Every structure is written in C-alpha cells, then in structure tokens.
PDB file of N, CA and C in Angstrom:
ATOM      1  N   MET A   1      -2.674  15.168 -30.963  1.00 44.00           N
ATOM      2  CA  MET A   1      -2.506  13.948 -30.085  1.00 44.00           C
ATOM      3  C   MET A   1      -3.330  14.287 -28.766  1.00 44.00           C
ATOM      4  N   SER A   2      -4.195  13.323 -28.460  1.00 47.00           N
ATOM      5  CA  SER A   2      -4.966  13.486 -27.260  1.00 47.00           C
ATOM      6  C   SER A   2      -4.335  12.938 -26.065  1.00 47.00           C
ATOM      7  N   LYS A   3      -4.584  13.566 -24.911  1.00 46.00           N
ATOM      8  CA  LYS A   3      -4.022  13.212 -23.616  1.00 46.00           C
ATOM      9  C   LYS A   3      -4.732  11.809 -23.124  1.00 46.00           C
ATOM     10  N   PRO A   4      -4.021  10.931 -22.649  1.00 47.00           N
ATOM     11  CA  PRO A   4      -4.742   9.594 -22.143  1.00 47.00           C
ATOM     12  C   PRO A   4      -5.613   9.899 -20.939  1.00 47.00           C
ATOM     13  N   LYS A   5      -6.766   9.190 -20.910  1.00 49.00           N
ATOM     14  CA  LYS A   5      -7.663   9.441 -19.806  1.00 49.00           C
ATOM     15  C   LYS A   5      -6.994   9.001 -18.547  1.00 49.00           C
ATOM     16  N   GLY A   6      -7.156   9.839 -17.448  1.00 47.00           N
ATOM     17  CA  GLY A   6      -6.699   9.505 -16.192  1.00 47.00           C
ATOM     18  C   GLY A   6      -5.290  10.115 -15.864  1.00 47.00           C
ATOM     19  N   GLY A   7      -4.530  10.514 -16.930  1.00 46.00           N
ATOM     20  CA  GLY A   7      -3.270  11.195 -16.768  1.00 46.00           C
ATOM     21  C   GLY A   7      -2.215  10.381 -16.004  1.00 46.00           C
ATOM     22  N   LYS A   8      -1.385  11.116 -15.270  1.00 49.00           N
ATOM     23  CA  LYS A   8      -0.278  10.477 -14.546  1.00 49.00           C
ATOM     24  C   LYS A   8      -0.780   9.609 -13.374  1.00 49.00           C
ATOM     25  N   PHE A   9      -1.772   9.976 -12.767  1.00 50.00           N
ATOM     26  CA  PHE A   9      -2.339   9.131 -11.641  1.00 50.00           C
ATOM     27  C   PHE A   9      -2.735   7.797 -12.220  1.00 50.00           C
ATOM     28  N   MET A  10      -3.432   7.773 -13.292  1.00 49.00           N
ATOM     29  CA  MET A  10      -3.842   6.464 -13.864  1.00 49.00           C
ATOM     30  C   MET A  10      -2.686   5.576 -14.245  1.00 49.00           C
ATOM     31  N   ASN A  11      -1.665   6.219 -14.795  1.00 53.00           N
ATOM     32  CA  ASN A  11      -0.475   5.360 -15.129  1.00 53.00           C
ATOM     33  C   ASN A  11       0.180   4.677 -13.844  1.00 53.00           C
ATOM     34  N   GLU A  12       0.206   5.385 -12.841  1.00 52.00           N
ATOM     35  CA  GLU A  12       0.738   4.812 -11.522  1.00 52.00           C
ATOM     36  C   GLU A  12      -0.161   3.679 -11.082  1.00 52.00           C
ATOM     37  N   PHE A  13      -1.474   3.829 -11.308  1.00 52.00           N
ATOM     38  CA  PHE A  13      -2.470   2.942 -10.788  1.00 52.00           C
ATOM     39  C   PHE A  13      -2.294   1.642 -11.598  1.00 52.00           C
ATOM     40  N   GLU A  14      -2.140   1.774 -12.939  1.00 54.00           N
ATOM     41  CA  GLU A  14      -1.960   0.567 -13.772  1.00 54.00           C
ATOM     42  C   GLU A  14      -0.670  -0.160 -13.524  1.00 54.00           C
ATOM     43  N   VAL A  15       0.430   0.517 -13.178  1.00 50.00           N
ATOM     44  CA  VAL A  15       1.664  -0.107 -12.804  1.00 50.00           C
ATOM     45  C   VAL A  15       1.540  -0.986 -11.544  1.00 50.00           C
ATOM     46  N   ALA A  16       0.723  -0.466 -10.612  1.00 51.00           N
ATOM     47  CA  ALA A  16       0.565  -1.276  -9.357  1.00 51.00           C
ATOM     48  C   ALA A  16      -0.097  -2.571  -9.683  1.00 51.00           C
ATOM     49  N   PHE A  17      -0.991  -2.651 -10.643  1.00 54.00           N
ATOM     50  CA  PHE A  17      -1.702  -3.892 -10.851  1.00 54.00           C
ATOM     51  C   PHE A  17      -0.929  -4.781 -11.908  1.00 54.00           C
ATOM     52  N   GLU A  18      -0.049  -4.240 -12.693  1.00 50.00           N
ATOM     53  CA  GLU A  18       0.759  -5.009 -13.590  1.00 50.00           C
ATOM     54  C   GLU A  18       1.836  -5.759 -12.857  1.00 50.00           C
ATOM     55  N   THR A  19       2.213  -5.372 -11.593  1.00 48.00           N
ATOM     56  CA  THR A  19       3.202  -6.098 -10.811  1.00 48.00           C
ATOM     57  C   THR A  19       2.691  -6.717  -9.626  1.00 48.00           C
ATOM     58  N   GLU A  20       1.698  -7.541  -9.802  1.00 56.00           N
ATOM     59  CA  GLU A  20       1.086  -8.209  -8.654  1.00 56.00           C
ATOM     60  C   GLU A  20       2.011  -9.109  -7.813  1.00 56.00           C
ATOM     61  N   ASN A  21       3.069  -9.609  -8.479  1.00 56.00           N
ATOM     62  CA  ASN A  21       3.996 -10.436  -7.781  1.00 56.00           C
ATOM     63  C   ASN A  21       4.999  -9.770  -6.842  1.00 56.00           C
ATOM     64  N   ILE A  22       4.920  -8.422  -6.927  1.00 63.00           N
ATOM     65  CA  ILE A  22       5.785  -7.533  -6.022  1.00 63.00           C
ATOM     66  C   ILE A  22       4.913  -6.963  -4.872  1.00 63.00           C
ATOM     67  N   ASP A  23       5.498  -7.077  -3.722  1.00 73.00           N
ATOM     68  CA  ASP A  23       4.671  -6.696  -2.563  1.00 73.00           C
ATOM     69  C   ASP A  23       4.559  -5.071  -2.428  1.00 73.00           C
ATOM     70  N   GLY A  24       3.684  -4.578  -1.694  1.00 78.00           N
ATOM     71  CA  GLY A  24       3.468  -3.123  -1.625  1.00 78.00           C
ATOM     72  C   GLY A  24       4.691  -2.456  -1.149  1.00 78.00           C
ATOM     73  N   LYS A  25       5.448  -3.059  -0.193  1.00 80.00           N
ATOM     74  CA  LYS A  25       6.660  -2.442   0.301  1.00 80.00           C
ATOM     75  C   LYS A  25       7.615  -2.052  -0.795  1.00 80.00           C
ATOM     76  N   GLU A  26       7.890  -3.023  -1.678  1.00 80.00           N
ATOM     77  CA  GLU A  26       8.871  -2.910  -2.792  1.00 80.00           C
ATOM     78  C   GLU A  26       8.347  -1.807  -3.740  1.00 80.00           C
ATOM     79  N   LEU A  27       7.104  -1.841  -4.124  1.00 79.00           N
ATOM     80  CA  LEU A  27       6.584  -0.799  -5.095  1.00 79.00           C
ATOM     81  C   LEU A  27       6.654   0.582  -4.385  1.00 79.00           C
ATOM     82  N   ILE A  28       6.419   0.686  -3.250  1.00 78.00           N
ATOM     83  CA  ILE A  28       6.379   2.058  -2.602  1.00 78.00           C
ATOM     84  C   ILE A  28       7.833   2.549  -2.424  1.00 78.00           C
ATOM     85  N   GLU A  29       8.694   1.732  -1.802  1.00 80.00           N
ATOM     86  CA  GLU A  29      10.090   2.190  -1.538  1.00 80.00           C
ATOM     87  C   GLU A  29      10.860   2.322  -2.869  1.00 80.00           C
ATOM     88  N   THR A  30      10.747   1.400  -3.851  1.00 81.00           N
ATOM     89  CA  THR A  30      11.593   1.445  -4.975  1.00 81.00           C
ATOM     90  C   THR A  30      11.128   2.401  -6.053  1.00 81.00           C
ATOM     91  N   HIS A  31       9.739   2.270  -6.327  1.00 77.00           N
ATOM     92  CA  HIS A  31       9.213   3.001  -7.397  1.00 77.00           C
ATOM     93  C   HIS A  31       8.330   4.180  -6.946  1.00 77.00           C
ATOM     94  N   TRP A  32       8.114   4.357  -5.667  1.00 79.00           N
ATOM     95  CA  TRP A  32       7.277   5.380  -5.056  1.00 79.00           C
ATOM     96  C   TRP A  32       5.890   5.437  -5.714  1.00 79.00           C
ATOM     97  N   LYS A  33       5.208   4.252  -5.860  1.00 81.00           N
ATOM     98  CA  LYS A  33       3.933   4.131  -6.544  1.00 81.00           C
ATOM     99  C   LYS A  33       2.787   4.074  -5.505  1.00 81.00           C
ATOM    100  N   TRP A  34       1.651   4.469  -5.908  1.00 86.00           N
ATOM    101  CA  TRP A  34       0.424   4.246  -5.111  1.00 86.00           C
ATOM    102  C   TRP A  34       0.088   2.847  -5.335  1.00 86.00           C
ATOM    103  N   VAL A  35      -0.313   2.083  -4.248  1.00 87.00           N
ATOM    104  CA  VAL A  35      -0.732   0.695  -4.354  1.00 87.00           C
ATOM    105  C   VAL A  35      -1.996   0.444  -3.634  1.00 87.00           C
ATOM    106  N   PRO A  36      -2.761  -0.521  -4.043  1.00 89.00           N
ATOM    107  CA  PRO A  36      -4.086  -0.774  -3.320  1.00 89.00           C
ATOM    108  C   PRO A  36      -3.794  -1.377  -1.858  1.00 89.00           C
ATOM    109  N   CYS A  37      -4.672  -0.975  -1.011  1.00 90.00           N
ATOM    110  CA  CYS A  37      -4.606  -1.534   0.355  1.00 90.00           C
ATOM    111  C   CYS A  37      -4.958  -2.967   0.255  1.00 90.00           C
ATOM    112  N   TYR A  38      -4.104  -3.821   0.854  1.00 89.00           N
ATOM    113  CA  TYR A  38      -4.294  -5.259   0.762  1.00 89.00           C
ATOM    114  C   TYR A  38      -5.563  -5.768   1.357  1.00 89.00           C
ATOM    115  N   ILE A  39      -5.974  -5.179   2.492  1.00 90.00           N
ATOM    116  CA  ILE A  39      -7.200  -5.566   3.134  1.00 90.00           C
ATOM    117  C   ILE A  39      -8.449  -5.122   2.462  1.00 90.00           C
ATOM    118  N   CYS A  40      -8.455  -3.881   1.988  1.00 91.00           N
ATOM    119  CA  CYS A  40      -9.621  -3.346   1.192  1.00 91.00           C
ATOM    120  C   CYS A  40      -9.906  -4.237  -0.069  1.00 91.00           C
ATOM    121  N   GLN A  41      -8.821  -4.525  -0.713  1.00 89.00           N
ATOM    122  CA  GLN A  41      -8.876  -5.322  -2.042  1.00 89.00           C
ATOM    123  C   GLN A  41      -9.348  -6.758  -1.787  1.00 89.00           C
ATOM    124  N   ASN A  42      -8.703  -7.432  -0.775  1.00 89.00           N
ATOM    125  CA  ASN A  42      -8.973  -8.886  -0.552  1.00 89.00           C
ATOM    126  C   ASN A  42     -10.211  -9.107   0.354  1.00 89.00           C
ATOM    127  N   ALA A  43     -10.486  -8.305   1.200  1.00 90.00           N
ATOM    128  CA  ALA A  43     -11.657  -8.554   2.121  1.00 90.00           C
ATOM    129  C   ALA A  43     -12.947  -7.858   1.658  1.00 90.00           C
ATOM    130  N   PHE A  44     -12.795  -6.745   1.057  1.00 91.00           N
ATOM    131  CA  PHE A  44     -14.079  -5.970   0.701  1.00 91.00           C
ATOM    132  C   PHE A  44     -14.267  -5.715  -0.739  1.00 91.00           C
ATOM    133  N   GLY A  45     -13.222  -6.122  -1.565  1.00 89.00           N
ATOM    134  CA  GLY A  45     -13.320  -5.994  -2.950  1.00 89.00           C
ATOM    135  C   GLY A  45     -13.355  -4.631  -3.493  1.00 89.00           C
ATOM    136  N   ARG A  46     -12.752  -3.749  -2.835  1.00 89.00           N
ATOM    137  CA  ARG A  46     -12.788  -2.320  -3.210  1.00 89.00           C
ATOM    138  C   ARG A  46     -11.243  -1.847  -3.409  1.00 89.00           C
ATOM    139  N   ILE A  47     -11.078  -0.811  -4.080  1.00 89.00           N
ATOM    140  CA  ILE A  47      -9.702  -0.290  -4.342  1.00 89.00           C
ATOM    141  C   ILE A  47      -9.489   1.043  -3.656  1.00 89.00           C
ATOM    142  N   ARG A  48      -8.621   1.080  -2.733  1.00 90.00           N
ATOM    143  CA  ARG A  48      -8.279   2.389  -2.031  1.00 90.00           C
ATOM    144  C   ARG A  48      -6.654   2.370  -2.022  1.00 90.00           C
ATOM    145  N   LEU A  49      -6.176   3.351  -2.779  1.00 90.00           N
ATOM    146  CA  LEU A  49      -4.749   3.439  -3.013  1.00 90.00           C
ATOM    147  C   LEU A  49      -4.106   4.176  -1.822  1.00 90.00           C
ATOM    148  N   THR A  50      -2.870   3.740  -1.537  1.00 88.00           N
ATOM    149  CA  THR A  50      -2.103   4.198  -0.377  1.00 88.00           C
ATOM    150  C   THR A  50      -0.572   4.117  -0.688  1.00 88.00           C
ATOM    151  N   LYS A  51       0.212   4.796   0.144  1.00 86.00           N
ATOM    152  CA  LYS A  51       1.638   4.713   0.098  1.00 86.00           C
ATOM    153  C   LYS A  51       2.147   4.209   1.379  1.00 86.00           C
ATOM    154  N   ARG A  52       1.356   3.514   2.244  1.00 87.00           N
ATOM    155  CA  ARG A  52       1.694   3.053   3.514  1.00 87.00           C
ATOM    156  C   ARG A  52       1.941   1.552   3.420  1.00 87.00           C
ATOM    157  N   TYR A  53       2.878   0.973   4.102  1.00 88.00           N
ATOM    158  CA  TYR A  53       2.980  -0.512   4.109  1.00 88.00           C
ATOM    159  C   TYR A  53       3.454  -0.973   5.369  1.00 88.00           C
ATOM    160  N   CYS A  54       3.153  -2.313   5.674  1.00 90.00           N
ATOM    161  CA  CYS A  54       3.480  -2.950   6.884  1.00 90.00           C
ATOM    162  C   CYS A  54       4.913  -3.409   6.891  1.00 90.00           C
ATOM    163  N   ASN A  55       5.663  -3.160   7.875  1.00 88.00           N
ATOM    164  CA  ASN A  55       7.087  -3.513   8.043  1.00 88.00           C
ATOM    165  C   ASN A  55       7.299  -4.987   8.223  1.00 88.00           C
ATOM    166  N   GLN A  56       6.208  -5.721   8.617  1.00 89.00           N
ATOM    167  CA  GLN A  56       6.267  -7.181   8.917  1.00 89.00           C
ATOM    168  C   GLN A  56       5.968  -7.945   7.791  1.00 89.00           C
ATOM    169  N   CYS A  57       4.827  -7.716   7.193  1.00 90.00           N
ATOM    170  CA  CYS A  57       4.391  -8.607   5.973  1.00 90.00           C
ATOM    171  C   CYS A  57       4.668  -7.861   4.633  1.00 90.00           C
ATOM    172  N   GLY A  58       4.874  -6.542   4.608  1.00 89.00           N
ATOM    173  CA  GLY A  58       5.171  -5.865   3.358  1.00 89.00           C
ATOM    174  C   GLY A  58       3.927  -5.455   2.559  1.00 89.00           C
ATOM    175  N   HIS A  59       2.642  -5.767   3.093  1.00 90.00           N
ATOM    176  CA  HIS A  59       1.506  -5.389   2.339  1.00 90.00           C
ATOM    177  C   HIS A  59       1.110  -3.944   2.596  1.00 90.00           C
ATOM    178  N   ALA A  60       0.463  -3.365   1.646  1.00 90.00           N
ATOM    179  CA  ALA A  60       0.045  -1.942   1.738  1.00 90.00           C
ATOM    180  C   ALA A  60      -1.216  -1.902   2.629  1.00 90.00           C
ATOM    181  N   PHE A  61      -1.337  -0.871   3.429  1.00 91.00           N
ATOM    182  CA  PHE A  61      -2.559  -0.675   4.277  1.00 91.00           C
ATOM    183  C   PHE A  61      -3.005   0.770   4.337  1.00 91.00           C
ATOM    184  N   CYS A  62      -4.340   0.933   4.615  1.00 89.00           N
ATOM    185  CA  CYS A  62      -4.937   2.281   4.845  1.00 89.00           C
ATOM    186  C   CYS A  62      -4.524   2.715   6.195  1.00 89.00           C
ATOM    187  N   ASP A  63      -3.907   3.931   6.195  1.00 84.00           N
ATOM    188  CA  ASP A  63      -3.440   4.473   7.447  1.00 84.00           C
ATOM    189  C   ASP A  63      -4.620   4.814   8.349  1.00 84.00           C
ATOM    190  N   GLY A  64      -4.694   4.359   9.582  1.00 83.00           N
ATOM    191  CA  GLY A  64      -5.782   4.630  10.424  1.00 83.00           C
ATOM    192  C   GLY A  64      -6.910   3.648  10.422  1.00 83.00           C
ATOM    193  N   GLU A  65      -7.203   3.037   9.339  1.00 89.00           N
ATOM    194  CA  GLU A  65      -8.338   2.021   9.160  1.00 89.00           C
ATOM    195  C   GLU A  65      -7.731   0.638   9.252  1.00 89.00           C
ATOM    196  N   HIS A  66      -6.759   0.296   8.407  1.00 88.00           N
ATOM    197  CA  HIS A  66      -6.273  -1.044   8.350  1.00 88.00           C
ATOM    198  C   HIS A  66      -4.765  -1.182   8.783  1.00 88.00           C
ATOM    199  N   GLY A  67      -4.367  -0.202   9.477  1.00 89.00           N
ATOM    200  CA  GLY A  67      -2.990  -0.192  10.059  1.00 89.00           C
ATOM    201  C   GLY A  67      -2.707   1.168  10.685  1.00 89.00           C
ATOM    202  N   ARG A  68      -1.490   1.132  11.365  1.00 86.00           N
ATOM    203  CA  ARG A  68      -1.056   2.387  12.020  1.00 86.00           C
ATOM    204  C   ARG A  68       0.432   2.382  12.134  1.00 86.00           C
ATOM    205  N   PHE A  69       0.912   3.490  12.632  1.00 84.00           N
ATOM    206  CA  PHE A  69       2.342   3.601  12.957  1.00 84.00           C
ATOM    207  C   PHE A  69       2.591   3.461  14.380  1.00 84.00           C
ATOM    208  N   GLN A  70       3.609   2.746  14.754  1.00 75.00           N
ATOM    209  CA  GLN A  70       3.956   2.599  16.232  1.00 75.00           C
ATOM    210  C   GLN A  70       5.433   2.996  16.350  1.00 75.00           C
ATOM    211  N   THR A  71       5.727   3.542  17.514  1.00 74.00           N
ATOM    212  CA  THR A  71       7.044   3.947  17.799  1.00 74.00           C
ATOM    213  C   THR A  71       7.846   2.799  18.578  1.00 74.00           C
ATOM    214  N   ARG A  72       8.978   2.363  18.029  1.00 71.00           N
ATOM    215  CA  ARG A  72       9.706   1.341  18.685  1.00 71.00           C
ATOM    216  C   ARG A  72      11.098   1.966  18.881  1.00 71.00           C
ATOM    217  N   GLY A  73      11.368   2.275  20.074  1.00 70.00           N
ATOM    218  CA  GLY A  73      12.723   2.861  20.316  1.00 70.00           C
ATOM    219  C   GLY A  73      12.827   4.315  19.736  1.00 70.00           C
ATOM    220  N   SER A  74      13.740   4.403  18.823  1.00 66.00           N
ATOM    221  CA  SER A  74      13.955   5.724  18.245  1.00 66.00           C
ATOM    222  C   SER A  74      13.348   5.834  16.823  1.00 66.00           C
ATOM    223  N   HIS A  75      12.675   4.796  16.297  1.00 69.00           N
ATOM    224  CA  HIS A  75      12.120   4.922  15.020  1.00 69.00           C
ATOM    225  C   HIS A  75      10.672   4.499  15.004  1.00 69.00           C
ATOM    226  N   THR A  76       9.923   4.855  13.980  1.00 73.00           N
ATOM    227  CA  THR A  76       8.533   4.661  13.746  1.00 73.00           C
ATOM    228  C   THR A  76       8.300   3.678  12.608  1.00 73.00           C
ATOM    229  N   THR A  77       7.567   2.632  12.851  1.00 81.00           N
ATOM    230  CA  THR A  77       7.320   1.593  11.804  1.00 81.00           C
ATOM    231  C   THR A  77       5.841   1.424  11.575  1.00 81.00           C
ATOM    232  N   GLY A  78       5.444   1.029  10.339  1.00 88.00           N
ATOM    233  CA  GLY A  78       4.030   0.762  10.061  1.00 88.00           C
ATOM    234  C   GLY A  78       3.667  -0.738  10.400  1.00 88.00           C
ATOM    235  N   ILE A  79       2.469  -0.929  10.774  1.00 90.00           N
ATOM    236  CA  ILE A  79       2.058  -2.297  11.040  1.00 90.00           C
ATOM    237  C   ILE A  79       0.574  -2.437  10.685  1.00 90.00           C
ATOM    238  N   CYS A  80       0.134  -3.379   9.894  1.00 91.00           N
ATOM    239  CA  CYS A  80      -1.215  -3.660   9.465  1.00 91.00           C
ATOM    240  C   CYS A  80      -1.976  -4.408  10.609  1.00 91.00           C
ATOM    241  N   ILE A  81      -3.344  -4.306  10.558  1.00 90.00           N
ATOM    242  CA  ILE A  81      -4.159  -4.911  11.556  1.00 90.00           C
ATOM    243  C   ILE A  81      -3.930  -6.421  11.633  1.00 90.00           C
ATOM    244  N   LYS A  82      -3.581  -7.024  10.464  1.00 89.00           N
ATOM    245  CA  LYS A  82      -3.413  -8.486  10.439  1.00 89.00           C
ATOM    246  C   LYS A  82      -2.288  -8.871  11.275  1.00 89.00           C
ATOM    247  N   CYS A  83      -1.051  -8.246  11.042  1.00 89.00           N
ATOM    248  CA  CYS A  83       0.179  -8.575  11.773  1.00 89.00           C
ATOM    249  C   CYS A  83      -0.007  -8.075  13.286  1.00 89.00           C
ATOM    250  N   PHE A  84      -0.652  -6.920  13.455  1.00 85.00           N
ATOM    251  CA  PHE A  84      -0.817  -6.447  14.911  1.00 85.00           C
ATOM    252  C   PHE A  84      -1.643  -7.483  15.784  1.00 85.00           C
ATOM    253  N   SER A  85      -2.613  -8.089  15.124  1.00 79.00           N
ATOM    254  CA  SER A  85      -3.439  -9.106  15.832  1.00 79.00           C
ATOM    255  C   SER A  85      -2.758 -10.355  16.093  1.00 79.00           C
ATOM    256  N   ILE A  86      -1.639 -10.661  15.352  1.00 74.00           N
ATOM    257  CA  ILE A  86      -0.845 -11.921  15.388  1.00 74.00           C
ATOM    258  C   ILE A  86       0.042 -11.844  16.640  1.00 74.00           C
ATOM    259  N   LYS A  87       0.663 -10.647  16.761  1.00 58.00           N
ATOM    260  CA  LYS A  87       1.791 -10.557  17.859  1.00 58.00           C
ATOM    261  C   LYS A  87       1.305 -10.640  19.238  1.00 58.00           C
TER     262      LYS A  87
END
C-alpha cells in the first residue's frame, strides 16, 4: 500500500477547502486546521496557510502581513487589516 502524496499536511489542506462555508475561526478553533489567508487568496490569488484568525470577521490572516495581534485590557486578540482599517 503506497502512502498518499502530501501526507498529513495535504489532508489538512484539503479539509480547509472542502469546508468553504465555514469561516477560518471555526476551522482553527474547532478542528485546529491550517486554512488559507483570506486576503492572500481573494486579493492575490495565492495560497498561504495559517492558523491565525481575526476576532471581528472570523477570516484567517497572515500574521504580520495581513493582520496582527493587539492587546486589549488583559487579553490579546487578532485583527486583520480589513477590520483594522474600518475601525
């Protein structure tokens, strides 16, 4: 029996695309899956996997490039550049 190409990482990648109707936040929190950065995928047409998500819109983002973490009071939350520019 041959091992499937891509191994465990590829299986996680496929799951992220099979569940397009679920936002990045739910996939990351519930299933701890790697998901594509929302901005990379929709604006640039590239796939960059991440486990970071925006606490406001729920979309996944690339840490440092398309989002960041900010401290509010005693806890730290993630925010994407789309939501950061709106507030």
